[in-house]
């Protein structure tokens, strides 16, 4: 029962902190902040708020400083909206998991593009060589496998057997 309650409290805190940052916080340092999750221990005395900040390290540091500066204001909003004996003390942690997943996606996309380019380059060379039939033996043909039929056309390999020939031999 305690786990379910802490999960509900954590979700409520996440929603309150997120809406407070989005709609009520007027600090210009806090930009591009997304509240990802909140961890609350069973005693409900503290709450660790995990946030993602899009931007370079300087922008992330600036936003984190702004969040820590506004911690009292955000905590008062949590106290107003969550009915608990004690208001959890908030701490903000930068979670760069989203940034890492975006970077991994970018790398995978680049690898796929490189692979497609290499395949297209190698495919165009072999397709052109396969399409060219000059009557000369290819790398997997011998001179004996190339024959000329009665029309003077070059054929490769043995002429196909007729169905009657296969039945008579059988």
mmCIF file of C-alpha atoms in Angstrom:
data_model
loop_
_atom_site.group_PDB
_atom_site.id
_atom_site.type_symbol
_atom_site.label_atom_id
_atom_site.label_comp_id
_atom_site.label_asym_id
_atom_site.label_seq_id
_atom_site.Cartn_x
_atom_site.Cartn_y
_atom_site.Cartn_z
ATOM 1 C CA UNK A 1 0.000 0.000 0.000
ATOM 2 C CA UNK A 2 2.897 2.364 0.699
ATOM 3 C CA UNK A 3 4.360 1.886 -2.768
ATOM 4 C CA UNK A 4 1.093 2.786 -4.434
ATOM 5 C CA UNK A 5 0.748 5.903 -2.312
ATOM 6 C CA UNK A 6 4.301 7.071 -2.978
ATOM 7 C CA UNK A 7 3.773 6.490 -6.709
ATOM 8 C CA UNK A 8 0.600 8.608 -6.627
ATOM 9 C CA UNK A 9 2.354 11.356 -4.651
ATOM 10 C CA UNK A 10 5.319 11.287 -7.038
ATOM 11 C CA UNK A 11 3.018 11.604 -10.054
ATOM 12 C CA UNK A 12 1.090 14.465 -8.421
ATOM 13 C CA UNK A 13 4.341 16.288 -7.657
ATOM 14 C CA UNK A 14 5.546 15.735 -11.228
ATOM 15 C CA UNK A 15 2.354 17.274 -12.640
ATOM 16 C CA UNK A 16 2.446 20.241 -10.255
ATOM 17 C CA UNK A 17 6.140 20.980 -10.830
ATOM 18 C CA UNK A 18 5.708 20.644 -14.591
ATOM 19 C CA UNK A 19 2.712 22.975 -14.781
ATOM 20 C CA UNK A 20 4.359 25.457 -12.400
ATOM 21 C CA UNK A 21 7.484 25.623 -14.568
ATOM 22 C CA UNK A 22 5.436 25.914 -17.742
ATOM 23 C CA UNK A 23 2.755 28.401 -16.675
ATOM 24 C CA UNK A 24 3.740 30.190 -13.467
ATOM 25 C CA UNK A 25 7.531 30.451 -13.331
ATOM 26 C CA UNK A 26 8.733 33.756 -14.780
ATOM 27 C CA UNK A 27 12.483 33.148 -14.479
ATOM 28 C CA UNK A 28 14.068 33.847 -17.901
ATOM 29 C CA UNK A 29 16.886 31.404 -17.131
ATOM 30 C CA UNK A 30 14.507 28.441 -17.107
ATOM 31 C CA UNK A 31 13.979 27.471 -20.754
ATOM 32 C CA UNK A 32 13.285 24.197 -22.585
ATOM 33 C CA UNK A 33 12.815 22.248 -19.345
ATOM 34 C CA UNK A 34 10.835 19.006 -19.286
ATOM 35 C CA UNK A 35 10.003 17.257 -16.029
ATOM 36 C CA UNK A 36 10.628 13.559 -16.697
ATOM 37 C CA UNK A 37 9.961 11.890 -13.375
ATOM 38 C CA UNK A 38 9.939 12.312 -9.614
ATOM 39 C CA UNK A 39 11.319 9.913 -7.011
ATOM 40 C CA UNK A 40 9.822 10.045 -3.545
ATOM 41 C CA UNK A 41 10.961 7.824 -0.645
ATOM 42 C CA UNK A 42 8.351 6.136 1.537
ATOM 43 C CA UNK A 43 8.652 8.802 4.270
ATOM 44 C CA UNK A 44 7.604 11.487 1.711
ATOM 45 C CA UNK A 45 10.088 13.994 3.195
ATOM 46 C CA UNK A 46 12.029 14.609 -0.011
ATOM 47 C CA UNK A 47 11.335 14.523 -3.724
ATOM 48 C CA UNK A 48 13.997 14.194 -6.384
ATOM 49 C CA UNK A 49 12.746 15.825 -9.605
ATOM 50 C CA UNK A 50 14.452 14.609 -12.788
ATOM 51 C CA UNK A 51 14.420 17.147 -15.600
ATOM 52 C CA UNK A 52 15.690 17.302 -19.145
ATOM 53 C CA UNK A 53 16.992 20.574 -20.556
ATOM 54 C CA UNK A 54 17.437 20.883 -24.292
ATOM 55 C CA UNK A 55 20.423 22.985 -25.266
ATOM 56 C CA UNK A 56 24.151 23.090 -24.764
ATOM 57 C CA UNK A 57 25.868 22.725 -21.391
ATOM 58 C CA UNK A 58 25.793 26.452 -20.680
ATOM 59 C CA UNK A 59 22.017 26.598 -21.241
ATOM 60 C CA UNK A 60 21.537 23.485 -19.115
ATOM 61 C CA UNK A 61 23.598 24.941 -16.271
ATOM 62 C CA UNK A 62 21.685 28.234 -16.514
ATOM 63 C CA UNK A 63 18.305 26.465 -16.409
ATOM 64 C CA UNK A 64 19.365 24.288 -13.471
ATOM 65 C CA UNK A 65 20.515 27.397 -11.566
ATOM 66 C CA UNK A 66 17.138 28.997 -12.298
ATOM 67 C CA UNK A 67 15.259 25.901 -11.079
ATOM 68 C CA UNK A 68 17.294 25.746 -7.885
ATOM 69 C CA UNK A 69 16.685 29.473 -7.362
ATOM 70 C CA UNK A 70 12.930 28.972 -7.800
ATOM 71 C CA UNK A 71 12.820 25.845 -5.639
ATOM 72 C CA UNK A 72 11.031 27.612 -2.765
ATOM 73 C CA UNK A 73 8.346 28.995 -5.093
ATOM 74 C CA UNK A 74 7.819 25.606 -6.758
ATOM 75 C CA UNK A 75 7.762 23.870 -3.361
ATOM 76 C CA UNK A 76 5.080 26.287 -2.125
ATOM 77 C CA UNK A 77 2.933 25.365 -5.153
ATOM 78 C CA UNK A 78 3.360 21.679 -4.253
ATOM 79 C CA UNK A 79 2.359 22.468 -0.636
ATOM 80 C CA UNK A 80 -0.779 24.296 -1.835
ATOM 81 C CA UNK A 81 -1.952 21.464 -4.072
ATOM 82 C CA UNK A 82 -0.842 18.247 -2.347
ATOM 83 C CA UNK A 83 -2.461 17.412 0.971
ATOM 84 C CA UNK A 84 0.431 16.002 3.033
ATOM 85 C CA UNK A 85 1.543 16.443 6.624
ATOM 86 C CA UNK A 86 4.980 17.622 5.439
ATOM 87 C CA UNK A 87 5.815 19.211 2.130
ATOM 88 C CA UNK A 88 8.587 17.225 0.441
ATOM 89 C CA UNK A 89 11.846 19.107 0.028
ATOM 90 C CA UNK A 90 12.504 19.304 -3.705
ATOM 91 C CA UNK A 91 15.836 18.708 -5.371
ATOM 92 C CA UNK A 92 16.399 18.949 -9.106
ATOM 93 C CA UNK A 93 18.567 16.498 -11.031
ATOM 94 C CA UNK A 94 19.553 16.869 -14.668
ATOM 95 C CA UNK A 95 18.681 13.715 -16.600
ATOM 96 C CA UNK A 96 20.527 13.641 -19.910
ATOM 97 C CA UNK A 97 18.958 10.350 -21.040
ATOM 98 C CA UNK A 98 16.793 12.137 -23.610
ATOM 99 C CA UNK A 99 19.815 13.956 -24.997
ATOM 100 C CA UNK A 100 21.743 10.686 -25.217
ATOM 101 C CA UNK A 101 18.876 8.960 -27.023
ATOM 102 C CA UNK A 102 18.633 11.831 -29.532
ATOM 103 C CA UNK A 103 22.382 11.561 -30.137
ATOM 104 C CA UNK A 104 22.163 7.773 -30.550
ATOM 105 C CA UNK A 105 19.305 8.194 -33.032
ATOM 106 C CA UNK A 106 21.361 10.713 -35.002
ATOM 107 C CA UNK A 107 24.332 8.335 -35.160
ATOM 108 C CA UNK A 108 22.139 5.413 -36.244
ATOM 109 C CA UNK A 109 20.518 7.562 -38.944
ATOM 110 C CA UNK A 110 23.959 8.617 -40.258
ATOM 111 C CA UNK A 111 25.115 4.989 -40.330
ATOM 112 C CA UNK A 112 21.997 3.955 -42.250
ATOM 113 C CA UNK A 113 22.571 6.749 -44.779
ATOM 114 C CA UNK A 114 26.228 5.739 -45.229
ATOM 115 C CA UNK A 115 25.228 2.119 -45.679
ATOM 116 C CA UNK A 116 22.604 3.058 -48.281
ATOM 117 C CA UNK A 117 25.158 5.172 -50.168
ATOM 118 C CA UNK A 118 27.717 2.353 -50.147
ATOM 119 C CA UNK A 119 25.090 -0.129 -51.277
ATOM 120 C CA UNK A 120 23.986 2.198 -54.079
ATOM 121 C CA UNK A 121 27.586 2.732 -55.207
ATOM 122 C CA UNK A 122 28.455 -0.960 -55.183
ATOM 123 C CA UNK A 123 25.058 -1.910 -56.626
ATOM 124 C CA UNK A 124 25.410 0.466 -59.583
ATOM 125 C CA UNK A 125 28.823 -0.969 -60.479
ATOM 126 C CA UNK A 126 27.705 -4.607 -60.400
ATOM 127 C CA UNK A 127 24.365 -3.894 -62.064
ATOM 128 C CA UNK A 128 26.152 -2.267 -64.982
ATOM 129 C CA UNK A 129 28.581 -5.179 -65.302
ATOM 130 C CA UNK A 130 25.796 -7.766 -65.141
ATOM 131 C CA UNK A 131 23.748 -5.931 -67.761
ATOM 132 C CA UNK A 132 26.669 -5.931 -70.208
ATOM 133 C CA UNK A 133 26.758 -9.177 -72.210
ATOM 134 C CA UNK A 134 29.541 -9.046 -74.745
ATOM 135 C CA UNK A 135 29.714 -12.785 -75.380
ATOM 136 C CA UNK A 136 32.909 -13.097 -73.351
ATOM 137 C CA UNK A 137 32.966 -15.461 -70.404
ATOM 138 C CA UNK A 138 32.219 -13.790 -67.109
ATOM 139 C CA UNK A 139 34.124 -14.528 -63.918
ATOM 140 C CA UNK A 140 32.005 -17.644 -63.237
ATOM 141 C CA UNK A 141 31.779 -18.997 -66.801
ATOM 142 C CA UNK A 142 34.121 -21.113 -68.832
ATOM 143 C CA UNK A 143 34.576 -20.935 -72.585
ATOM 144 C CA UNK A 144 32.795 -24.278 -72.920
ATOM 145 C CA UNK A 145 29.629 -22.934 -71.310
ATOM 146 C CA UNK A 146 29.197 -20.263 -73.988
ATOM 147 C CA UNK A 147 27.626 -21.582 -77.182
ATOM 148 C CA UNK A 148 26.091 -20.137 -80.309
ATOM 149 C CA UNK A 149 22.657 -21.353 -81.352
ATOM 150 C CA UNK A 150 21.403 -21.790 -84.934
ATOM 151 C CA UNK A 151 20.331 -18.122 -85.170
ATOM 152 C CA UNK A 152 23.861 -16.989 -84.375
ATOM 153 C CA UNK A 153 22.832 -15.770 -80.914
ATOM 154 C CA UNK A 154 25.215 -16.319 -78.049
ATOM 155 C CA UNK A 155 23.825 -18.525 -75.295
ATOM 156 C CA UNK A 156 25.299 -19.209 -71.914
ATOM 157 C CA UNK A 157 25.336 -22.640 -70.322
ATOM 158 C CA UNK A 158 23.824 -25.857 -71.569
ATOM 159 C CA UNK A 159 20.689 -25.618 -73.686
ATOM 160 C CA UNK A 160 17.593 -26.505 -71.690
ATOM 161 C CA UNK A 161 16.367 -30.076 -71.944
ATOM 162 C CA UNK A 162 12.933 -30.679 -73.300
ATOM 163 C CA UNK A 163 10.390 -32.427 -71.127
ATOM 164 C CA UNK A 164 10.345 -35.369 -73.579
ATOM 165 C CA UNK A 165 14.129 -35.861 -73.204
ATOM 166 C CA UNK A 166 13.796 -36.055 -69.415
ATOM 167 C CA UNK A 167 10.976 -38.590 -69.618
ATOM 168 C CA UNK A 168 12.824 -40.852 -72.111
ATOM 169 C CA UNK A 169 16.000 -40.893 -69.987
ATOM 170 C CA UNK A 170 14.108 -41.625 -66.796
#
